[in-house]
PDB file of C-alpha atoms in Angstrom:
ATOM      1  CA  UNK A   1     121.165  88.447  93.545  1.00  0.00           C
ATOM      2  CA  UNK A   2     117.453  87.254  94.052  1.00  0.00           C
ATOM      3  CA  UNK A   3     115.630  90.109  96.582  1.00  0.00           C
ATOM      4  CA  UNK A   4     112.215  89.858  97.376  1.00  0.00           C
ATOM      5  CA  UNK A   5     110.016  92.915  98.308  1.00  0.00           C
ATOM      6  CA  UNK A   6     106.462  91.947 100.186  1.00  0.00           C
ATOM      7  CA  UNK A   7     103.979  94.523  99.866  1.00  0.00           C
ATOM      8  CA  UNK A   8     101.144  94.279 102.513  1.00  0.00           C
ATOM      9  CA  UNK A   9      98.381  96.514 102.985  1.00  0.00           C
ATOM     10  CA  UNK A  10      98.376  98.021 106.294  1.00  0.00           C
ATOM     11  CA  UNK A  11      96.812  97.324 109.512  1.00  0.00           C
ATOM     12  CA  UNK A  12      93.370  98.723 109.222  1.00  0.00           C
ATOM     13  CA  UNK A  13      93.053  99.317 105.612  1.00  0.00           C
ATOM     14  CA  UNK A  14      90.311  97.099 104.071  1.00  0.00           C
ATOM     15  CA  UNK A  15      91.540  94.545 102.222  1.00  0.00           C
ATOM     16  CA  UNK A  16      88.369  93.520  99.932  1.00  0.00           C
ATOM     17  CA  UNK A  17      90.397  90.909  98.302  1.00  0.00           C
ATOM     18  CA  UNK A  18      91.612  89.207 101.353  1.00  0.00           C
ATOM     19  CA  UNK A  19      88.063  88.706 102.849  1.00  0.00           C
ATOM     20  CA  UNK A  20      86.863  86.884  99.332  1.00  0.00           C
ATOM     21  CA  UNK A  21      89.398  84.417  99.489  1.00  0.00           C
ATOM     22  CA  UNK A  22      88.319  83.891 103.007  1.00  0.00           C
ATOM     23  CA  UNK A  23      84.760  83.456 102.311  1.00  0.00           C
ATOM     24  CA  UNK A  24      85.907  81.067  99.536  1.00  0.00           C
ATOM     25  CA  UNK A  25      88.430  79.136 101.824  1.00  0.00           C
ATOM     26  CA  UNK A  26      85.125  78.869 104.229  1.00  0.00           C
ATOM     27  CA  UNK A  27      82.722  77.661 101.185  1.00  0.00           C
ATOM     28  CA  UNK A  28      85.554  74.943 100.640  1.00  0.00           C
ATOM     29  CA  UNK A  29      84.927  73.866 104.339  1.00  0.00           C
ATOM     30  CA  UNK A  30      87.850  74.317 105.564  1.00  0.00           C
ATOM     31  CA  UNK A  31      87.890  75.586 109.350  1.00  0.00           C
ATOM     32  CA  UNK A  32      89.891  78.088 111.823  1.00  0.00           C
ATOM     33  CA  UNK A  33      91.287  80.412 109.248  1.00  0.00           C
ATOM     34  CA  UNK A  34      90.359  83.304 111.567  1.00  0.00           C
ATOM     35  CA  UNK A  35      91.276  86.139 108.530  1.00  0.00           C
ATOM     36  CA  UNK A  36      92.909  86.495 105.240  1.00  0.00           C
ATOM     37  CA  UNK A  37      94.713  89.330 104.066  1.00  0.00           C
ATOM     38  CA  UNK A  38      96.389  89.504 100.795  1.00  0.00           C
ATOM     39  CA  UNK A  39      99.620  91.048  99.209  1.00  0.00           C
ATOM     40  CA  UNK A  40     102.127  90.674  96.790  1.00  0.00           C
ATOM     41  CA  UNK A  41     105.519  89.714  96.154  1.00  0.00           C
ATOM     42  CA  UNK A  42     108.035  91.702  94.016  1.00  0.00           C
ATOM     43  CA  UNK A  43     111.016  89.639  93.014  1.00  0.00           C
ATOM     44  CA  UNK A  44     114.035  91.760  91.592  1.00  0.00           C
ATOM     45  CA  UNK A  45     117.386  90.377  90.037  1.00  0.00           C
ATOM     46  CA  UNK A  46     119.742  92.655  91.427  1.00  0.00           C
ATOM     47  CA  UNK A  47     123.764  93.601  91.068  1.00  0.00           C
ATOM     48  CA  UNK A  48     125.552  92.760  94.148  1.00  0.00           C
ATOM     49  CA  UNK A  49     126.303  95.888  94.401  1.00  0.00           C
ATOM     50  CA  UNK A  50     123.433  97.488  95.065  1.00  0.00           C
ATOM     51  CA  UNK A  51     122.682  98.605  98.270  1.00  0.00           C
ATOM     52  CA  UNK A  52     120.239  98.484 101.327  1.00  0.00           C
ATOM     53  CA  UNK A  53     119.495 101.889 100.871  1.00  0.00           C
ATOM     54  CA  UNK A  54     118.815 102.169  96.952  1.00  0.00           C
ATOM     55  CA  UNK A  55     115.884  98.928  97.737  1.00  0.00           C
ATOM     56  CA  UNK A  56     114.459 100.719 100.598  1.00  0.00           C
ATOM     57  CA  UNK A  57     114.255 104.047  98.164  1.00  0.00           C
ATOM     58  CA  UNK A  58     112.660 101.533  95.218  1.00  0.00           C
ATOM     59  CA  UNK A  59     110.117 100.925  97.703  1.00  0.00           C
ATOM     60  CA  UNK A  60     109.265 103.756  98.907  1.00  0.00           C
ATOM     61  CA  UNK A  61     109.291 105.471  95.882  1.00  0.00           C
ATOM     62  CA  UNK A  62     107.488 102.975  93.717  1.00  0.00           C
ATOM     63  CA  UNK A  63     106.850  99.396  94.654  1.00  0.00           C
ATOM     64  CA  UNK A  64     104.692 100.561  97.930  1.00  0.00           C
ATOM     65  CA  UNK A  65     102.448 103.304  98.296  1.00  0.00           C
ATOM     66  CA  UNK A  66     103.401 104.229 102.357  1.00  0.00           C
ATOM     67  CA  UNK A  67      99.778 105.426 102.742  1.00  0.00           C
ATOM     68  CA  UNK A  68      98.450 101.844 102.540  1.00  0.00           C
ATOM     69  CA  UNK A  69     101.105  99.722 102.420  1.00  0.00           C
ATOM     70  CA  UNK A  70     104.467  98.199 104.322  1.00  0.00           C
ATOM     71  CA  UNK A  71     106.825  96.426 102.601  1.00  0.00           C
ATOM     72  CA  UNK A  72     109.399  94.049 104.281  1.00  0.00           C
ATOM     73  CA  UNK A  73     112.940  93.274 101.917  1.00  0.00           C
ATOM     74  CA  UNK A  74     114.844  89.680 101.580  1.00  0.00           C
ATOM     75  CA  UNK A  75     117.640  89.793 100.335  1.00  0.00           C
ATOM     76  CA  UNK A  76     119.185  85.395  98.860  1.00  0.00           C
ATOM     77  CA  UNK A  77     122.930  85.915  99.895  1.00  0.00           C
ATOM     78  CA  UNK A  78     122.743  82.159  99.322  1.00  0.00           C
ATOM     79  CA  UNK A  79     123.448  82.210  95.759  1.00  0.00           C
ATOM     80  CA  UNK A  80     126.484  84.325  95.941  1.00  0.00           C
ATOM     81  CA  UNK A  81     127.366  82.246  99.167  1.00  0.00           C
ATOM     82  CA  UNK A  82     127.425  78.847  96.936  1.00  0.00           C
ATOM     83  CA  UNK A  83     129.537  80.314  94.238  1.00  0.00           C
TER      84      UNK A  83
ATOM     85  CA  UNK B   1      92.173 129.024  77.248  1.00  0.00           C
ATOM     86  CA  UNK B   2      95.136 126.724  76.271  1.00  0.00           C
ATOM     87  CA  UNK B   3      94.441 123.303  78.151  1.00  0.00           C
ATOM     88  CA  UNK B   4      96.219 119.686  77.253  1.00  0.00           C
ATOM     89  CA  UNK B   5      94.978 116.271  78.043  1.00  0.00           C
ATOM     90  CA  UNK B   6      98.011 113.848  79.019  1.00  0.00           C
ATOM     91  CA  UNK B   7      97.759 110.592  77.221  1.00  0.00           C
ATOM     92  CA  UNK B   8      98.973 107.683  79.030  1.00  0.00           C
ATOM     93  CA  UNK B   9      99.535 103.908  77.440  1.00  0.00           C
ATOM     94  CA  UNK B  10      96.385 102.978  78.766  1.00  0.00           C
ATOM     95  CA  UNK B  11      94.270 106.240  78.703  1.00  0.00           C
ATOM     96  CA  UNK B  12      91.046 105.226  77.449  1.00  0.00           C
ATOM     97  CA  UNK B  13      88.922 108.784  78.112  1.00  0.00           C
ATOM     98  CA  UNK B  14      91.360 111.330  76.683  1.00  0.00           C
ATOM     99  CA  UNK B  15      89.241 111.938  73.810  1.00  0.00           C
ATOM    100  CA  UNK B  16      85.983 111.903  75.713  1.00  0.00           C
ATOM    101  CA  UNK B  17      88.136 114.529  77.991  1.00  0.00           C
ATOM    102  CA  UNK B  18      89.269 116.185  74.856  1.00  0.00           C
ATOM    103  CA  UNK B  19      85.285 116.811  73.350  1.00  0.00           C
ATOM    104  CA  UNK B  20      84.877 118.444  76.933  1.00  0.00           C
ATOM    105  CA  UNK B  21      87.537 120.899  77.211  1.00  0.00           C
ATOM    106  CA  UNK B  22      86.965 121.740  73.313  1.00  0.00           C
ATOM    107  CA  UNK B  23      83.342 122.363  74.358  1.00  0.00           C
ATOM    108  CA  UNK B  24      84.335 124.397  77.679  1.00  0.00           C
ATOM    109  CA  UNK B  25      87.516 126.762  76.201  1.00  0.00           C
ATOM    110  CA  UNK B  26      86.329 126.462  72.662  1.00  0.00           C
ATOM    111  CA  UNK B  27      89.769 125.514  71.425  1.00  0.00           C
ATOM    112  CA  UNK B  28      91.005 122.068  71.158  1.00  0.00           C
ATOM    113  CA  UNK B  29      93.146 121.073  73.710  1.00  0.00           C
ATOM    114  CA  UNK B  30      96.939 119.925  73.361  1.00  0.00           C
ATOM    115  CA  UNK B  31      97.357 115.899  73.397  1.00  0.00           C
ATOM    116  CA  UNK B  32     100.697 115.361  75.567  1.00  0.00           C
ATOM    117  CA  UNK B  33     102.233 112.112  75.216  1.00  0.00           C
ATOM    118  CA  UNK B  34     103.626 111.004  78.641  1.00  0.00           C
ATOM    119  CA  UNK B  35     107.048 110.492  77.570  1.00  0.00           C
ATOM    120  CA  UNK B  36     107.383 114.083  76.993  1.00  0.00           C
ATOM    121  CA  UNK B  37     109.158 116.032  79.212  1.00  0.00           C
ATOM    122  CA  UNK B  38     107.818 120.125  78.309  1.00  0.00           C
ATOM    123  CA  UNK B  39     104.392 120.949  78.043  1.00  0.00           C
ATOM    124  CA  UNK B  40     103.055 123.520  76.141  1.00  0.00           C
ATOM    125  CA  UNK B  41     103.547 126.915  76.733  1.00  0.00           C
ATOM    126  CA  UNK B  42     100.568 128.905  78.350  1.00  0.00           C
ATOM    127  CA  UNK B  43      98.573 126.485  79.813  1.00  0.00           C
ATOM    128  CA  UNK B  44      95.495 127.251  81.750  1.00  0.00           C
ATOM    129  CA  UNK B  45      94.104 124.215  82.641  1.00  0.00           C
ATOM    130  CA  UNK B  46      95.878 120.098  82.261  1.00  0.00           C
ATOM    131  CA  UNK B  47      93.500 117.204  82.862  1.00  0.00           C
ATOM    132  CA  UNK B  48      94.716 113.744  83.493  1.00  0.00           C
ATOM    133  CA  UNK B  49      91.646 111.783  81.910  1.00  0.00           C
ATOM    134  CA  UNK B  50      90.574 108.152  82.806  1.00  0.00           C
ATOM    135  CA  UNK B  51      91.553 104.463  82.166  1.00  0.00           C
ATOM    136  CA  UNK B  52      94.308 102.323  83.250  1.00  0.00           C
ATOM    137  CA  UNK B  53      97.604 103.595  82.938  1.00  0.00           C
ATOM    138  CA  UNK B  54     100.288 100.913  82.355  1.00  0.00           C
ATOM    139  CA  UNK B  55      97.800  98.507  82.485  1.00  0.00           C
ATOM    140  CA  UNK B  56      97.253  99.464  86.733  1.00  0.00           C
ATOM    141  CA  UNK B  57     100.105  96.630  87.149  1.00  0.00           C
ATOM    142  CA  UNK B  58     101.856  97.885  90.243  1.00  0.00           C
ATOM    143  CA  UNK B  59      99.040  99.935  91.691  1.00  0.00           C
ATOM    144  CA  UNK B  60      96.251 102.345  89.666  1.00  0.00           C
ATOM    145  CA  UNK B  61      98.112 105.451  88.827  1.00  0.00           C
ATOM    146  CA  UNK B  62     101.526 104.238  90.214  1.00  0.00           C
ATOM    147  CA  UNK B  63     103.539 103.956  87.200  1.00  0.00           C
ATOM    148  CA  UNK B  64     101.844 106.530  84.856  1.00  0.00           C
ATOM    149  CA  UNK B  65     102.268 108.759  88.273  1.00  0.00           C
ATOM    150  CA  UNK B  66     107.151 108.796  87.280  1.00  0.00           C
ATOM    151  CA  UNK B  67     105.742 109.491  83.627  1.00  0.00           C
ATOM    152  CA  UNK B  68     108.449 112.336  82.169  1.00  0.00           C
ATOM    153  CA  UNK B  69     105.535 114.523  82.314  1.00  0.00           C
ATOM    154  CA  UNK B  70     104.041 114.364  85.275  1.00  0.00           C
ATOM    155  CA  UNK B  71     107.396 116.333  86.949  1.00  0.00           C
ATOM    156  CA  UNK B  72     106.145 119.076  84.371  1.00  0.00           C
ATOM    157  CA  UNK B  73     102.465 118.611  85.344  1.00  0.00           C
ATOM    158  CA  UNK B  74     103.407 119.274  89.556  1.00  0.00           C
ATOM    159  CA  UNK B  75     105.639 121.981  88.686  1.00  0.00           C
ATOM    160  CA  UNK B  76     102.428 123.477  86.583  1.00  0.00           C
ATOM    161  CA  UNK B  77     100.489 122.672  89.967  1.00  0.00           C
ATOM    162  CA  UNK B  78     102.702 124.449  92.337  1.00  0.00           C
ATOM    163  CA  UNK B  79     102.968 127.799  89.574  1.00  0.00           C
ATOM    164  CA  UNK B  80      98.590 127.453  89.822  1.00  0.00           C
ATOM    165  CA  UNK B  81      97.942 126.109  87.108  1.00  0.00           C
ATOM    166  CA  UNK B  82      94.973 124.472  86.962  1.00  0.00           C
ATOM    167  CA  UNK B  83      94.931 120.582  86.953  1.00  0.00           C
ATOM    168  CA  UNK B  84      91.884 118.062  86.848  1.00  0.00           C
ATOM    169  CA  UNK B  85      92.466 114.063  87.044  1.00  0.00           C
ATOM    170  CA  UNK B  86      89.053 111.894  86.651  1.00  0.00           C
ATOM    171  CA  UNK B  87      89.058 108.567  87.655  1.00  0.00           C
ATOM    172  CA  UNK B  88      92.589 107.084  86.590  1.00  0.00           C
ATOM    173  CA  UNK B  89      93.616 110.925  86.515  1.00  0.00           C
ATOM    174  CA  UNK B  90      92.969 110.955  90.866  1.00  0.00           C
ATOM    175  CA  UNK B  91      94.351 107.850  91.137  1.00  0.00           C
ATOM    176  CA  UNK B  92      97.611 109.628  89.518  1.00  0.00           C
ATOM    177  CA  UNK B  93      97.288 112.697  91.218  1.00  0.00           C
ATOM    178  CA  UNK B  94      97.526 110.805  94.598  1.00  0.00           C
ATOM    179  CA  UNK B  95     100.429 108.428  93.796  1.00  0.00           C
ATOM    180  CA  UNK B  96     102.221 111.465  92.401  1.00  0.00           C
ATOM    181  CA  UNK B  97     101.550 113.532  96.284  1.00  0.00           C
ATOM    182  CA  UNK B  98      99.412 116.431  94.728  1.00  0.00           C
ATOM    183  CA  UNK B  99      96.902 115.346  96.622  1.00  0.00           C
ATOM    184  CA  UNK B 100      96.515 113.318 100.114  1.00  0.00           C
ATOM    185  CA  UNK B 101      95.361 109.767 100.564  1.00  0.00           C
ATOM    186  CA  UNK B 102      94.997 106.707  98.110  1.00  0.00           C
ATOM    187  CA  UNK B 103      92.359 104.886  96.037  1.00  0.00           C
ATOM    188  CA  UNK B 104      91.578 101.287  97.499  1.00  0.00           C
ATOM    189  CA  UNK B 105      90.037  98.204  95.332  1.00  0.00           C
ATOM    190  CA  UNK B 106      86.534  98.759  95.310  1.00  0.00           C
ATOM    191  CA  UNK B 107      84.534  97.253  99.227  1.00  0.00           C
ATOM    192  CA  UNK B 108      82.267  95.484  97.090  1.00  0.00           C
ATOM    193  CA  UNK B 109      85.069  94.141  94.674  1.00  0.00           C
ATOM    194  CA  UNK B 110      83.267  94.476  91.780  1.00  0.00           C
ATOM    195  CA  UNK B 111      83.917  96.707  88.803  1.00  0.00           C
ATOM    196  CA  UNK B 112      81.456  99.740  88.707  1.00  0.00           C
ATOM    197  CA  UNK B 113      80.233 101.086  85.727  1.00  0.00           C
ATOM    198  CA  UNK B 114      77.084 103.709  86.031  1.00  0.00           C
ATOM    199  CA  UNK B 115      75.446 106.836  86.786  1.00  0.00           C
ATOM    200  CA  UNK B 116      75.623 107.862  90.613  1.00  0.00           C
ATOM    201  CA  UNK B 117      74.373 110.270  92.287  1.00  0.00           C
ATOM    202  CA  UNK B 118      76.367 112.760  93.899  1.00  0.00           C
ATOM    203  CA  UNK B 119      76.032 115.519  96.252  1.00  0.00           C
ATOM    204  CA  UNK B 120      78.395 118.778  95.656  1.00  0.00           C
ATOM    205  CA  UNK B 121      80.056 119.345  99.334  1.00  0.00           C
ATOM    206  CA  UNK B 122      81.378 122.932  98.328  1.00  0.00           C
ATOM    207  CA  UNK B 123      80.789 125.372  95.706  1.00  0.00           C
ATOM    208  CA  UNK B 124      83.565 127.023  96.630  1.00  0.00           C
ATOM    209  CA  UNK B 125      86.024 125.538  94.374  1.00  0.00           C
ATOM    210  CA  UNK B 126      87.427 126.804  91.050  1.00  0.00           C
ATOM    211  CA  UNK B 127      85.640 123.405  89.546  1.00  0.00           C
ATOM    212  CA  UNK B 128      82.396 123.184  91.277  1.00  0.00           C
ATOM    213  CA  UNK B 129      81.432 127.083  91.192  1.00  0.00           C
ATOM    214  CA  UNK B 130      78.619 126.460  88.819  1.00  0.00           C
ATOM    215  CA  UNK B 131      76.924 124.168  91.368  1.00  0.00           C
ATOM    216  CA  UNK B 132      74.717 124.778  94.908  1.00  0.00           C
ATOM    217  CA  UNK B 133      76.757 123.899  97.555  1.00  0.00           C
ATOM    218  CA  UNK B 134      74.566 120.586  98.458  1.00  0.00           C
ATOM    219  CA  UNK B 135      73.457 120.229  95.382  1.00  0.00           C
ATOM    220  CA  UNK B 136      72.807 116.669  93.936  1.00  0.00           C
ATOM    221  CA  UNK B 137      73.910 115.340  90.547  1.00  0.00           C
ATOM    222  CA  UNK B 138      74.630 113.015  88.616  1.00  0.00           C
ATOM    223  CA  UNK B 139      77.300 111.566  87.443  1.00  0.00           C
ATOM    224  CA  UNK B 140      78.628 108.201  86.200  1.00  0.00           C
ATOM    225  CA  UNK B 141      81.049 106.122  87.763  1.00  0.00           C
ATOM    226  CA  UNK B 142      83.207 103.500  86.021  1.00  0.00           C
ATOM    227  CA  UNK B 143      86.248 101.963  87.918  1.00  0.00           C
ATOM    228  CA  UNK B 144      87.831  99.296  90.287  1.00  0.00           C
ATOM    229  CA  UNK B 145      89.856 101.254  92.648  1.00  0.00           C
ATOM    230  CA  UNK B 146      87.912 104.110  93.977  1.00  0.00           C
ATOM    231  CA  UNK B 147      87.797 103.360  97.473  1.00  0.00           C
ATOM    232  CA  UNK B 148      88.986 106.353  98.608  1.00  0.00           C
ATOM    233  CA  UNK B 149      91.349 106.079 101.443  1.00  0.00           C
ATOM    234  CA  UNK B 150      93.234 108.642 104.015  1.00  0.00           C
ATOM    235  CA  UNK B 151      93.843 108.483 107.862  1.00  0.00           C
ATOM    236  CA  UNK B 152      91.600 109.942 110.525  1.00  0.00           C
ATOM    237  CA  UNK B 153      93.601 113.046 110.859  1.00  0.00           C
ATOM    238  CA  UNK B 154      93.669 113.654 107.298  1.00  0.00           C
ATOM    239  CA  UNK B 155      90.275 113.051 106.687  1.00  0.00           C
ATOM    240  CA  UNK B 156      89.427 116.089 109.150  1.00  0.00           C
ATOM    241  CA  UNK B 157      92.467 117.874 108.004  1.00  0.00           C
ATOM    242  CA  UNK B 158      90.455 118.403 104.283  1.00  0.00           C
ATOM    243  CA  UNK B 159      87.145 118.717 105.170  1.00  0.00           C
ATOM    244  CA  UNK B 160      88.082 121.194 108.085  1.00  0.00           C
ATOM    245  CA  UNK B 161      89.510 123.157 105.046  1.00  0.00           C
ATOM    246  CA  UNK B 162      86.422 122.308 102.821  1.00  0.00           C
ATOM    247  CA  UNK B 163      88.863 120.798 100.485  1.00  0.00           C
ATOM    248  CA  UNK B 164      86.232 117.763  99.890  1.00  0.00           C
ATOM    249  CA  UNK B 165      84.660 118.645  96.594  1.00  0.00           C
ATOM    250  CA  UNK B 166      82.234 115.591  95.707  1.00  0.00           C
ATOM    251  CA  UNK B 167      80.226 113.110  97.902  1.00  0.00           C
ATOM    252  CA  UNK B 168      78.529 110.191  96.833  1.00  0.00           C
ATOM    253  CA  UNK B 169      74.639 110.559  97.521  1.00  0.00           C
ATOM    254  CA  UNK B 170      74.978 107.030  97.803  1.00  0.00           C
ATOM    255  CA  UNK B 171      77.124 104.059  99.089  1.00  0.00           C
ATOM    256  CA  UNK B 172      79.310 103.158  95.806  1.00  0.00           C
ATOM    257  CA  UNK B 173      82.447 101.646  96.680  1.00  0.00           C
ATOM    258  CA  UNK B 174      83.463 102.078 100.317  1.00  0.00           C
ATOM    259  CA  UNK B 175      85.069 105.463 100.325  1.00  0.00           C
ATOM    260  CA  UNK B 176      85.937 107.379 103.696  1.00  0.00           C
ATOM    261  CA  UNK B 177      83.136 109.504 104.423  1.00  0.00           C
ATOM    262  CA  UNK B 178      81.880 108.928 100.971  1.00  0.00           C
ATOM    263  CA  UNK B 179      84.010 111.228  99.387  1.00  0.00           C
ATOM    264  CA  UNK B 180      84.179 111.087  95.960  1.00  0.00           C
ATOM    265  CA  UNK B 181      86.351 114.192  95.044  1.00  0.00           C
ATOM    266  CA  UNK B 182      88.637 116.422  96.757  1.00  0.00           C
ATOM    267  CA  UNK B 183      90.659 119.330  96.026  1.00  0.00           C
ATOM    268  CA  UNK B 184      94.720 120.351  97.100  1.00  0.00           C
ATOM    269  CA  UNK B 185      95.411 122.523  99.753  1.00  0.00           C
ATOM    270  CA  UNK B 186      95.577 125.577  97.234  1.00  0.00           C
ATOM    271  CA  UNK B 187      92.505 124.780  94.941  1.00  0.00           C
ATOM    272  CA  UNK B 188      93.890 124.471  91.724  1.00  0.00           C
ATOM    273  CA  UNK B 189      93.916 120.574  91.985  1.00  0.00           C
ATOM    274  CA  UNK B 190      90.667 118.360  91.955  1.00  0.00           C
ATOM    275  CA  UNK B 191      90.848 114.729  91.767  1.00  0.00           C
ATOM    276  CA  UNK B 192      87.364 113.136  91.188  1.00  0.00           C
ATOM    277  CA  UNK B 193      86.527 109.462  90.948  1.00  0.00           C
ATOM    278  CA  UNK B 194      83.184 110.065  88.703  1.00  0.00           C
ATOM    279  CA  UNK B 195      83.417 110.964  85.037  1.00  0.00           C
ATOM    280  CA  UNK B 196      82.179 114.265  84.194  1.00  0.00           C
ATOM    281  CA  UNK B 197      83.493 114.281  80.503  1.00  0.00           C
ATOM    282  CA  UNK B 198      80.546 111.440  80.590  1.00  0.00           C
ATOM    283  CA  UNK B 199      77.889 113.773  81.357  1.00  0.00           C
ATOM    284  CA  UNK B 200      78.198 117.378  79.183  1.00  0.00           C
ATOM    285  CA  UNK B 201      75.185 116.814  76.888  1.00  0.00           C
ATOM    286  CA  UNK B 202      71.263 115.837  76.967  1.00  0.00           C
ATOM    287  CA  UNK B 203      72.669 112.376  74.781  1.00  0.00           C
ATOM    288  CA  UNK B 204      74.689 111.479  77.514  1.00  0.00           C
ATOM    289  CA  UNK B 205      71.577 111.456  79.728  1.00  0.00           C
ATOM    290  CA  UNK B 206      72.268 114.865  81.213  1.00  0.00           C
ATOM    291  CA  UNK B 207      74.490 118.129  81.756  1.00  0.00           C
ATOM    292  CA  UNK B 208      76.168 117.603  85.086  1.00  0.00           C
ATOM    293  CA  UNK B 209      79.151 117.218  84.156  1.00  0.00           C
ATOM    294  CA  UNK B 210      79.373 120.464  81.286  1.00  0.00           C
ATOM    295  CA  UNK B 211      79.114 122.585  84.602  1.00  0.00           C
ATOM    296  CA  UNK B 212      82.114 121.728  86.191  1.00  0.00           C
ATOM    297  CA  UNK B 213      84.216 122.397  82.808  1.00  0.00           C
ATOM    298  CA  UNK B 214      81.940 125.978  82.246  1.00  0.00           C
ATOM    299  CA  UNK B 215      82.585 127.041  85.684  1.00  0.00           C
ATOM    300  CA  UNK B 216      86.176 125.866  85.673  1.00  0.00           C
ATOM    301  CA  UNK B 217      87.091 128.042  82.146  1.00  0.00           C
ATOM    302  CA  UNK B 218      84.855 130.846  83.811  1.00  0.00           C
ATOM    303  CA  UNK B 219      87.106 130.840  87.191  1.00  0.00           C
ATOM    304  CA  UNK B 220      90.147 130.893  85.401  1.00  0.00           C
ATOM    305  CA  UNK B 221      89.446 133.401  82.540  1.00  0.00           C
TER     306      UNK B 221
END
């Protein structure tokens, strides 16, 4: 099963990266993009049986550092649900 | 003094880091592979040296920080022994929880590579006892992700407790309250962004740096 972890930096934190593609997106011209902040996306092939829990430990243990980050998890059920 | 030097995939100062403790404790220091899971008996002193552990690919210092050896290494910390991470090494030291906050991409987003200058906020330290308190230095810089990061209440948490070690004399990369080193809540851990294994003789362009490795071997002798 297909879960995606997004990792954002946290409310507050700089986010360097974020404000250069904003500058770029405003050298392009384009208008009302009021902020950018970027993140990433973690996408793990997973047993069906693993649980809430043991993602929400993966994440806290290694795919997000808590001091900067937040995660959110999404679990596909819609491959199991079409087989 | 026994010291080791833990070699990551990636570690690209170990030997610089090695020359320096050789230098300091006048024996050569132990090279420990990261997949090993005992470290020498004996130790007085570990250093975590600089460069880019597993390529930085989840964060700097994330993955090298669940290395086999680093549960040795914080066991060493908590029995006193003495640990130093540079660069790559405090990046490690703060994804592993020996010591508070976390290293941002640089404000500026470039890559920084040079000598800074630096103003020593204690001399109180096992590492920085050779220096003035408020001394400035110098000592060169090279990294990415040394933005150093920590809430309000931790900020005034370690430097309430004089636990910040290093400033930067000048603006360098955006870190809170310009610190550029600090130290854990007992002593016997100092995470510094600057290289001081870059700065131990008149070649390198000065000394600097062979004072915090004299001072550390003379604390702990």
């Amino acid at each position: 099963m297909k879960t995606r972890i997004h990792v954002t930096l946290k409310n507050g934190v700089l986010d360097p990266q974020g404000k250069a593609i904003h500058h770029a997106l405003e050298s392009l011209g384009f208008e009302g993009v009021n902020d950018v902040r970027q993140g990433k996306l973690i996408e793990l092939d997973l047993d069906d049986d693993v649980s809430d829990a043991d993602i929400e430990a993966m994440c806290r243990k290694l795919l997000a550092n808590m001091v900067i980050e937040n995660f959110e998890i999404e679990r596909d059920h819609s491959e199991a649900a079409a087989a | 003094m026994q010291s080791a030097v833990i070699v990551f995939p990636g570690s690209n100062c170990d030997r610089d880091m090695a020359v320096a403790l050789e230098q300091a404790t006048g024996t050569r220091p132990h090279m420990v592979w990261h997949r090993e899971t005992e470290l020498p008996n004996g130790l007085g002193l570990i250093a975590l040296p600089g460069g880019f552990s597993y390529g930085d690919y989840l964060r700097s210092g994330a993955i090298g920080a669940n290395s086999p050896i680093m549960r040795e290494v914080k066991a060493a910390a908590d029995r006193g022994v003495a640990v130093l991470g540079v660069c790559n090494g405090f990046q490690l030291l703060t994804e592993a929880g020996l010591l508070p906050g976390a290293l941002l991409r640089n404000a500026g987003i470039n890559f920084i590579c040079r000598d800074v200058a630096l103003t020593v906020a204690s001399s109180q330290t096992a590492f920085t006892s050779r220096y003035e308190a408020n001394e400035a230095i110098t000592i060169p810089v090279a990294h990415h992700d040394g933005n150093y990061f920590a809430d309000e209440a931790t900020l005034d948490r370690i430097e309430g407790e004089g636990r910040v070690a290093f400033r930067y004399g000048e603006r360098v990369n955006g870190s809170a309250r310009d610190i550029a080193g600090i130290v854990n809540e007992a002593g016997n851990v100092l995470g510094m962004m600057p290289h001081p294994e870059r700065m131990i003789e008149p070649a390198h362009g000065g000394t600097d740096g062979k004072r915090l490795f004299d001072g550390l071997v003379a604390a702990l002798v």
